[in-house]
Coordinates of C-alpha atoms in Angstrom, one line a residue:
A36 CA 0.2 0.2 0.1
D37 CA 2.7 2.5 0.8
F38 CA 4.3 1.9 -2.6
F39 CA 1.2 2.9 -4.3
R40 CA 0.4 5.8 -1.7
I41 CA -2.5 4.0 -0.7
S42 CA -3.7 4.4 3.1
G43 CA -4.2 1.2 5.3
T44 CA -8.0 1.7 5.4
E45 CA -8.4 2.3 1.8
A46 CA -6.1 -0.9 0.9
T47 CA -8.2 -2.9 3.4
D48 CA -11.4 -2.0 1.5
M49 CA -9.7 -2.1 -2.0
D50 CA -10.7 -5.3 -4.3
P51 CA -7.6 -7.7 -4.5
Q52 CA -8.1 -7.4 -8.1
E53 CA -7.5 -3.9 -8.4
R54 CA -4.2 -4.3 -6.4
L55 CA -3.1 -7.2 -8.7
F56 CA -3.8 -5.2 -11.8
I57 CA -1.9 -2.0 -10.6
E58 CA 1.0 -4.2 -9.7
E59 CA 1.0 -5.8 -12.7
V60 CA 0.9 -2.6 -14.8
W61 CA 4.1 -1.5 -12.6
R62 CA 5.7 -5.0 -13.8
L63 CA 4.4 -4.2 -17.5
L64 CA 6.0 -0.8 -17.7
E65 CA 9.6 -1.9 -16.3
N66 CA 9.4 -4.9 -18.7
A67 CA 8.5 -2.4 -21.6
G68 CA 11.6 0.3 -20.4
Y69 CA 8.9 2.7 -19.4
G70 CA 9.0 1.9 -15.4
G71 CA 7.2 4.4 -13.1
T72 CA 5.7 7.5 -14.6
R73 CA 7.8 8.1 -17.8
L74 CA 5.0 7.5 -20.1
S75 CA 3.0 10.0 -18.7
E76 CA 5.9 12.6 -18.6
E77 CA 6.0 12.0 -22.4
S78 CA 3.0 13.8 -22.6
N79 CA 1.4 10.7 -24.7
P80 CA -2.4 10.1 -23.8
V81 CA -2.0 6.7 -22.5
G82 CA -5.3 4.5 -22.2
V83 CA -6.1 2.0 -20.0
F84 CA -8.2 -0.8 -21.0
V85 CA -9.2 -3.9 -18.4
G86 CA -11.4 -6.7 -18.7
A87 CA -13.2 -7.7 -15.3
M88 CA -16.3 -9.7 -14.5
Y89 CA -16.9 -10.8 -10.8
G90 CA -17.4 -8.3 -7.7
T91 CA -17.1 -10.9 -5.0
Y92 CA -15.1 -8.9 -2.7
G93 CA -18.0 -6.2 -2.4
Q94 CA -20.4 -8.8 -1.7
L95 CA -18.2 -10.2 0.8
G96 CA -17.8 -6.8 2.4
A97 CA -21.6 -6.3 2.3
L98 CA -22.3 -9.9 3.9
S99 CA -20.2 -8.9 7.0
W100 CA -22.2 -6.3 8.0
H101 CA -24.9 -8.4 9.1
S102 CA -22.2 -10.1 11.7
G103 CA -21.2 -6.5 13.0
H104 CA -18.0 -5.7 10.9
W105 CA -19.0 -2.4 9.1
N106 CA -16.6 -1.6 6.1
H107 CA -16.3 0.2 2.7
A108 CA -15.3 -2.9 0.8
Q109 CA -16.2 -2.7 -3.1
S110 CA -15.9 -4.1 -6.2
S111 CA -16.5 -1.2 -8.5
Y112 CA -14.9 -2.3 -12.0
W113 CA -14.1 1.2 -12.8
L114 CA -11.8 1.1 -9.8
I115 CA -9.2 -1.2 -11.4
A116 CA -9.0 1.1 -14.7
N117 CA -9.1 4.5 -13.0
R118 CA -6.5 3.5 -10.0
V119 CA -4.1 3.0 -12.9
S120 CA -4.4 5.8 -14.5
Q121 CA -4.4 8.0 -11.6
Y122 CA -1.4 6.6 -9.9
F123 CA 0.7 6.9 -13.4
K124 CA -0.6 10.2 -14.3
F125 CA -2.2 8.6 -17.6
R126 CA -4.8 11.0 -19.3
G127 CA -6.3 8.9 -21.9
P128 CA -9.4 6.6 -22.2
S129 CA -9.7 4.8 -18.7
M130 CA -12.3 1.8 -18.6
A131 CA -13.3 -1.6 -17.2
I132 CA -14.8 -3.9 -19.7
D133 CA -17.4 -7.1 -18.8
T134 CA -18.1 -9.3 -21.7
A135 CA -17.9 -12.4 -19.5
C136 CA -15.0 -14.9 -20.6
S137 CA -14.4 -12.8 -23.7
S138 CA -13.5 -9.4 -21.3
S139 CA -9.8 -9.1 -21.6
L140 CA -9.4 -10.0 -25.6
T141 CA -12.3 -7.4 -26.0
A142 CA -9.9 -5.0 -23.9
I143 CA -7.2 -5.5 -26.3
H144 CA -9.8 -5.0 -29.2
Q145 CA -11.0 -1.8 -27.8
A146 CA -7.4 -0.4 -27.0
M147 CA -6.2 -1.0 -30.6
E148 CA -9.3 1.1 -31.7
S149 CA -8.3 3.8 -29.4
L150 CA -5.0 3.7 -31.1
R151 CA -6.5 3.9 -34.9
R152 CA -8.6 6.6 -33.7
G153 CA -5.9 8.7 -32.0
E154 CA -7.5 9.1 -28.6
S155 CA -4.5 7.2 -27.0
K156 CA -1.3 7.2 -28.4
V157 CA -0.2 4.2 -26.2
A158 CA -2.6 2.0 -24.5
I159 CA -2.5 -0.8 -21.7
A160 CA -4.9 -3.7 -22.0
G161 CA -5.6 -6.8 -20.1
G162 CA -7.5 -8.7 -17.5
V163 CA -7.6 -10.1 -14.0
S164 CA -10.1 -12.8 -12.5
L165 CA -9.8 -14.0 -8.9
I166 CA -11.8 -16.6 -6.9
L167 CA -12.6 -15.3 -3.6
D168 CA -15.5 -17.4 -2.6
P169 CA -16.7 -20.6 -2.6
R170 CA -19.9 -19.4 -4.4
H171 CA -17.9 -18.9 -7.5
H172 CA -17.7 -22.6 -7.9
L173 CA -21.0 -23.2 -6.8
R174 CA -22.7 -20.8 -9.4
L175 CA -20.4 -22.5 -12.1
S176 CA -21.1 -26.3 -11.1
A177 CA -25.0 -25.3 -10.8
L178 CA -24.4 -24.0 -14.6
H179 CA -23.0 -27.5 -15.4
N180 CA -19.6 -25.8 -16.5
L181 CA -17.3 -27.4 -14.2
S182 CA -14.9 -30.8 -15.2
K183 CA -15.7 -33.7 -12.7
D184 CA -12.2 -33.8 -12.2
D185 CA -9.1 -31.7 -12.1
K186 CA -8.3 -31.4 -15.9
T187 CA -9.5 -29.2 -18.5
R188 CA -9.5 -31.1 -21.9
S189 CA -9.8 -28.6 -24.5
F190 CA -10.8 -30.7 -27.9
G191 CA -9.7 -33.9 -25.7
E192 CA -12.0 -37.1 -25.2
G193 CA -14.1 -36.9 -22.4
G194 CA -14.3 -33.0 -21.8
E195 CA -17.3 -32.0 -19.8
G196 CA -16.2 -28.9 -18.6
F197 CA -13.0 -26.6 -17.3
V198 CA -11.5 -25.9 -14.3
V199 CA -11.6 -22.4 -13.3
G200 CA -8.3 -20.4 -12.6
E201 CA -7.2 -17.4 -11.7
G202 CA -4.7 -14.7 -13.5
V203 CA -3.6 -11.0 -14.2
G204 CA -2.0 -10.2 -17.1
A205 CA -1.7 -6.7 -19.1
V206 CA 0.2 -5.5 -22.7
L207 CA 1.4 -2.4 -23.6
L208 CA 0.5 -1.1 -27.0
K209 CA 1.9 1.0 -29.7
P210 CA 1.5 1.7 -33.0
L211 CA 4.2 -0.2 -34.8
S212 CA 6.1 2.9 -36.8
A213 CA 6.4 4.3 -32.8
A214 CA 7.6 1.4 -31.4
E215 CA 10.1 1.3 -33.9
R216 CA 11.1 4.7 -34.0
D217 CA 11.3 4.2 -30.0
G218 CA 13.3 1.3 -30.0
D219 CA 10.9 -0.7 -28.2
Y220 CA 11.4 -4.6 -27.8
I221 CA 8.4 -5.9 -29.8
Y222 CA 7.1 -9.3 -28.9
G223 CA 4.4 -9.4 -31.9
V224 CA 2.4 -7.2 -34.2
L225 CA -1.4 -7.2 -33.6
K226 CA -2.7 -7.3 -37.4
G227 CA -6.4 -7.2 -36.8
S228 CA -9.5 -7.7 -34.3
S229 CA -12.9 -8.3 -34.5
I230 CA -16.0 -8.4 -31.9
N231 CA -19.4 -9.4 -32.3
T232 CA -22.5 -11.2 -30.2
G233 CA -24.2 -14.4 -30.9
G234 CA -25.1 -17.6 -28.9
Y235 CA -26.4 -16.4 -25.5
M236 CA -25.2 -19.2 -22.8
S237 CA -24.7 -21.5 -25.7
P238 CA -21.8 -21.2 -28.5
D239 CA -23.1 -20.1 -31.9
P240 CA -21.0 -21.4 -34.9
K241 CA -22.1 -18.7 -37.2
A242 CA -21.2 -15.7 -35.0
Q243 CA -17.6 -17.6 -34.4
S244 CA -17.1 -18.0 -37.5
E245 CA -18.1 -14.3 -38.4
V246 CA -15.8 -12.7 -35.7
V247 CA -12.8 -14.9 -37.1
Q248 CA -13.8 -14.0 -40.6
N249 CA -14.1 -10.0 -39.6
A250 CA -10.8 -10.2 -37.9
L251 CA -8.9 -11.8 -41.0
I252 CA -10.4 -9.3 -43.6
R253 CA -9.7 -6.1 -41.1
S254 CA -6.0 -7.6 -40.7
G255 CA -5.1 -8.1 -44.4
V256 CA -3.9 -11.1 -43.7
P257 CA -4.8 -14.0 -45.9
G258 CA -6.3 -17.1 -44.3
D259 CA -3.8 -19.7 -45.3
T260 CA -1.0 -18.1 -43.8
I261 CA -2.3 -18.6 -40.4
S262 CA -0.3 -21.3 -39.2
Y263 CA -1.7 -21.7 -35.5
V264 CA -4.9 -20.9 -33.8
E265 CA -4.9 -20.3 -29.8
A266 CA -8.7 -21.3 -29.3
H267 CA -11.2 -20.7 -26.7
G268 CA -11.6 -24.4 -26.0
T269 CA -13.7 -24.7 -22.8
G270 CA -13.0 -28.7 -23.1
T271 CA -16.7 -29.5 -23.2
N272 CA -18.3 -32.1 -26.1
L273 CA -20.6 -29.5 -26.9
G274 CA -18.3 -26.3 -27.5
D275 CA -15.5 -27.3 -28.6
P276 CA -17.1 -29.2 -31.9
I277 CA -19.0 -26.0 -32.6
E278 CA -16.1 -23.9 -32.2
L279 CA -14.0 -25.9 -34.5
R280 CA -17.0 -25.6 -36.7
G281 CA -17.1 -22.1 -36.7
L282 CA -13.2 -21.8 -37.3
E283 CA -13.7 -24.3 -40.6
K284 CA -16.3 -21.8 -41.9
A285 CA -14.4 -19.0 -41.4
F286 CA -11.3 -20.0 -43.1
T287 CA -13.2 -21.9 -46.1
G288 CA -15.4 -18.8 -46.2
L289 CA -12.5 -17.0 -47.0
G290 CA -11.2 -19.2 -50.0
S291 CA -7.9 -20.1 -48.2
G292 CA -6.3 -23.3 -49.3
P293 CA -6.3 -26.8 -47.8
I294 CA -3.7 -26.2 -45.1
R295 CA -3.1 -27.8 -42.0
C296 CA -3.0 -25.5 -39.0
A297 CA -2.2 -26.6 -35.4
L298 CA -4.7 -25.7 -32.6
G299 CA -4.3 -25.1 -28.6
S300 CA -5.8 -23.8 -25.8
V301 CA -4.1 -22.8 -22.8
K302 CA -7.0 -23.5 -20.5
G303 CA -5.7 -27.4 -20.5
N304 CA -2.2 -25.8 -18.7
I305 CA -3.6 -23.2 -16.4
G306 CA -7.2 -23.5 -16.4
H307 CA -9.9 -21.1 -17.5
L308 CA -9.1 -17.7 -16.5
E309 CA -12.7 -16.1 -17.4
S310 CA -12.3 -12.4 -17.6
A311 CA -8.4 -13.0 -18.0
A312 CA -9.1 -15.8 -20.4
G313 CA -7.8 -13.9 -23.4
I314 CA -4.8 -11.9 -22.0
S315 CA -3.5 -15.3 -21.2
A316 CA -3.9 -16.8 -24.6
L317 CA -2.4 -14.1 -26.2
T318 CA 0.8 -14.4 -23.8
K319 CA 1.2 -17.7 -24.5
V320 CA 1.0 -17.0 -28.5
L321 CA 3.6 -14.1 -27.8
L322 CA 5.7 -16.5 -25.9
Q323 CA 5.4 -19.2 -28.6
L324 CA 6.4 -16.7 -31.2
R325 CA 9.4 -15.5 -29.3
E326 CA 10.7 -18.8 -28.9
G327 CA 9.7 -19.9 -32.4
E328 CA 8.2 -23.4 -30.9
L329 CA 4.8 -24.7 -30.2
V330 CA 3.9 -26.1 -26.9
P331 CA 1.4 -29.2 -26.3
S332 CA -2.2 -28.4 -24.9
L333 CA -2.3 -30.5 -22.1
H334 CA -4.8 -33.3 -21.5
S335 CA -6.0 -32.9 -25.2
T336 CA -4.9 -36.5 -25.9
P337 CA -6.7 -38.7 -27.0
S338 CA -8.2 -36.1 -29.3
S339 CA -12.4 -36.0 -29.1
S340 CA -13.9 -38.6 -31.0
H341 CA -16.7 -35.8 -31.2
I342 CA -14.8 -34.4 -34.2
D343 CA -13.8 -35.6 -37.6
W344 CA -10.1 -34.5 -37.2
S345 CA -9.6 -36.5 -40.7
K346 CA -11.5 -34.1 -42.5
S347 CA -10.4 -31.1 -40.7
R348 CA -7.7 -28.5 -41.6
F349 CA -6.9 -28.3 -37.9
Y350 CA -4.9 -30.4 -35.4
M351 CA -4.3 -30.7 -31.8
Q352 CA -1.0 -29.5 -30.9
Q353 CA 0.0 -32.6 -28.6
T354 CA 3.7 -32.3 -28.7
H355 CA 6.3 -29.9 -28.3
S356 CA 7.6 -28.6 -31.7
P357 CA 9.0 -26.2 -33.8
W358 CA 7.2 -23.4 -35.1
T359 CA 8.2 -23.2 -38.6
R360 CA 8.2 -20.3 -40.8
G361 CA 7.2 -20.7 -44.3
S362 CA 7.3 -17.6 -47.0
H363 CA 5.7 -15.3 -44.7
P364 CA 6.4 -14.5 -41.0
R365 CA 4.6 -16.5 -38.3
R366 CA 0.9 -15.5 -37.9
A367 CA -1.6 -16.8 -35.7
G368 CA -5.5 -16.2 -34.2
V369 CA -6.5 -16.1 -31.2
S370 CA -10.3 -16.6 -29.7
S371 CA -12.1 -15.9 -26.7
F372 CA -15.9 -15.9 -26.2
G373 CA -18.2 -15.0 -23.7
A374 CA -21.0 -17.1 -21.8
G375 CA -23.6 -14.3 -23.1
G376 CA -22.6 -14.5 -26.7
S377 CA -19.9 -11.9 -27.0
N378 CA -16.8 -12.7 -29.0
A379 CA -13.5 -11.7 -29.9
H380 CA -10.9 -12.5 -32.1
L381 CA -7.2 -11.5 -32.9
I382 CA -4.5 -12.0 -35.4
V383 CA -1.2 -12.0 -34.1
E384 CA 2.1 -11.9 -36.2
E385 CA 5.7 -12.1 -35.4
Y386 CA 8.0 -9.3 -35.6
E387 CA 10.7 -9.6 -37.9
E388 CA 13.5 -7.0 -36.5
R389 CA 14.2 -4.3 -39.2
R390 CA 16.2 -2.2 -37.1
V391 CA 19.8 -1.7 -37.1
R392 CA 21.3 -1.6 -33.5
P393 CA 24.6 0.7 -32.8
E394 CA 27.1 -1.6 -30.9
F395 CA 28.9 -0.7 -27.7
T396 CA 31.7 -2.4 -26.0
G397 CA 32.2 -2.6 -22.3
P398 CA 32.6 -2.3 -19.4
Y399 CA 28.8 -1.7 -18.8
L400 CA 27.1 0.6 -15.9
I401 CA 24.4 -1.7 -14.5
V402 CA 21.8 0.0 -11.8
L403 CA 18.9 -1.2 -9.9
S404 CA 16.8 0.5 -7.3
A405 CA 14.0 -0.5 -5.1
R406 CA 12.0 1.1 -2.0
T407 CA 13.9 -1.2 0.7
Q408 CA 17.0 -3.1 0.8
S409 CA 15.3 -6.5 0.9
S410 CA 13.4 -5.4 -2.1
L411 CA 16.7 -4.7 -4.0
S412 CA 18.3 -7.7 -2.8
A413 CA 15.3 -9.8 -4.3
Q414 CA 15.3 -7.8 -7.5
S415 CA 19.2 -8.5 -7.6
L416 CA 18.5 -12.1 -7.8
Q417 CA 15.2 -12.2 -10.0
L418 CA 17.8 -10.5 -12.5
S419 CA 20.6 -12.8 -11.7
S420 CA 17.7 -15.2 -12.6
Y421 CA 16.6 -14.3 -15.6
L422 CA 19.7 -13.3 -17.3
S423 CA 21.2 -16.9 -16.3
T424 CA 18.2 -18.0 -18.8
R425 CA 18.0 -15.6 -21.2
G426 CA 21.3 -13.6 -21.1
A427 CA 22.7 -15.4 -24.3
S428 CA 19.7 -13.8 -26.3
L429 CA 20.3 -10.6 -24.7
S430 CA 22.5 -7.3 -25.2
L431 CA 24.4 -6.6 -22.5
A432 CA 24.6 -2.9 -23.8
S433 CA 20.7 -2.9 -24.4
V434 CA 20.4 -4.4 -20.6
A435 CA 22.6 -1.7 -19.3
Y436 CA 20.6 1.2 -21.1
T437 CA 17.1 -0.2 -20.3
L438 CA 17.9 -0.3 -16.5
Q439 CA 19.4 3.1 -16.7
Q440 CA 16.4 5.0 -18.7
G441 CA 13.8 2.8 -18.4
R442 CA 13.1 2.4 -14.7
A443 CA 11.9 4.7 -11.7
A444 CA 14.8 5.8 -9.5
L445 CA 13.4 4.7 -6.1
S446 CA 15.2 5.4 -2.9
E447 CA 17.6 2.2 -2.3
R448 CA 20.1 2.0 -5.0
L449 CA 22.8 -0.7 -6.3
A450 CA 25.5 0.1 -9.3
L451 CA 27.9 -2.1 -10.3
I452 CA 30.5 -2.7 -13.0
A453 CA 30.3 -5.7 -15.8
D454 CA 32.5 -6.8 -18.7
D455 CA 29.9 -9.5 -20.0
M456 CA 27.1 -11.3 -19.1
T457 CA 29.0 -13.9 -16.8
S458 CA 30.4 -11.4 -14.6
L459 CA 27.1 -9.1 -14.3
I460 CA 25.3 -12.7 -12.8
E461 CA 28.1 -13.2 -10.6
E462 CA 28.3 -9.5 -9.3
L463 CA 24.3 -9.8 -8.7
K464 CA 24.6 -13.0 -7.2
R465 CA 27.1 -11.6 -4.7
Y466 CA 25.3 -8.6 -3.8
H467 CA 22.2 -10.7 -2.9
R468 CA 24.7 -13.2 -1.0
G469 CA 25.9 -10.0 1.1
E470 CA 29.5 -10.6 -0.3
T471 CA 31.8 -7.9 -1.1
G472 CA 32.1 -7.3 -4.8
R473 CA 32.6 -4.7 -7.6
Y474 CA 29.6 -3.0 -6.7
Y475 CA 28.3 0.1 -4.6
T476 CA 25.1 0.9 -2.8
R477 CA 23.3 4.0 -1.1
T478 CA 20.3 5.3 0.3
H479 CA 19.0 8.4 -1.4
T480 CA 16.5 10.6 0.3
P481 CA 14.0 12.4 -1.6
S482 CA 13.5 16.1 -1.5
S483 CA 10.2 17.6 -0.9
A484 CA 10.2 18.3 -4.6
E485 CA 10.5 14.6 -5.5

């Protein structure tokens, strides 16, 4: 609470979804190299779009009144978006969107539209969903949505429903030309999106087919160049065959050739995140694009016998394999459908680096900062772990630049000198262990102006 300048009482009354989303946006901005309030300082209108669908925390607060526990707990969705805009001093649109399980992908669509209209120069979009009360499960069970065991079998045999999950996620969106101009790291290019409605409490293959077709048309991407689709895939013998029928119709309707296309759903891996389902699906696609690999959708083996896979252009991705690139960039579709019939689809393309980045030689100045010493120590461990895993694919000059320019300067500070990635990892580990090394620390006392 102190970190985001929120009083203790306000923090207690605050929906955990609101808290987690603002924390996630802080991490997002640091990941993108725009830590703290740097985006607002650049005078760009920044829009915030968040998908949410459960107000359980406020309901729990109201129930506690009957036992004499007075509180102001609330779960107004607008608070989730507006809190972020207020704290980071963003001046663009700020809104929460509830379209049930398509909420976060719809939020991304609306963010893209805001960028196209020019009302936002940069946009943050995502979703959050938490399980805060047993009634969450009871209601889903009464609707016959839940799996009878602990597995979501998206497009798999024996699918009877999904396992509900929790999650929060967000992406930072900019026009491609602006991202290239600013030297941003680009995970992928969103080529087009579409939303529509059809199928209240029951899937509608016609509406699902149309939303995919419209997204493809708006993207300008030929259907036969899509090599992977991240499906909604709720894991039922009713919904999954209908979704596949809609996909078949959408691709055939655009006259694409008889290609084979991989199909997957992250729900088998992490559960159905409901209002955060779309952002979890997009995250999976972006990570697959980054690695150039397709990962298996768990519990999809054997494939559903309610689908004639021999006549389908789609096949379930049940193994770990390279995502091969043909004569065009890797491209994927992402689907997300709401129980009330609100559908969303997104076309994503890998980014092919066209920029020439200057080369720099070491040694390099690496700086970190945090609000407390313990957080600074944890941050040094986190960075050393990340570099141990991904350091070979990174430029140490870029790491140094991002840490110097793309982070908020907080009170506890660490600086060290590194000649290469190996020495940087070792120095970070030494600092975390409390050993002496080529690093320097200090506590900065902010002035009243800061």
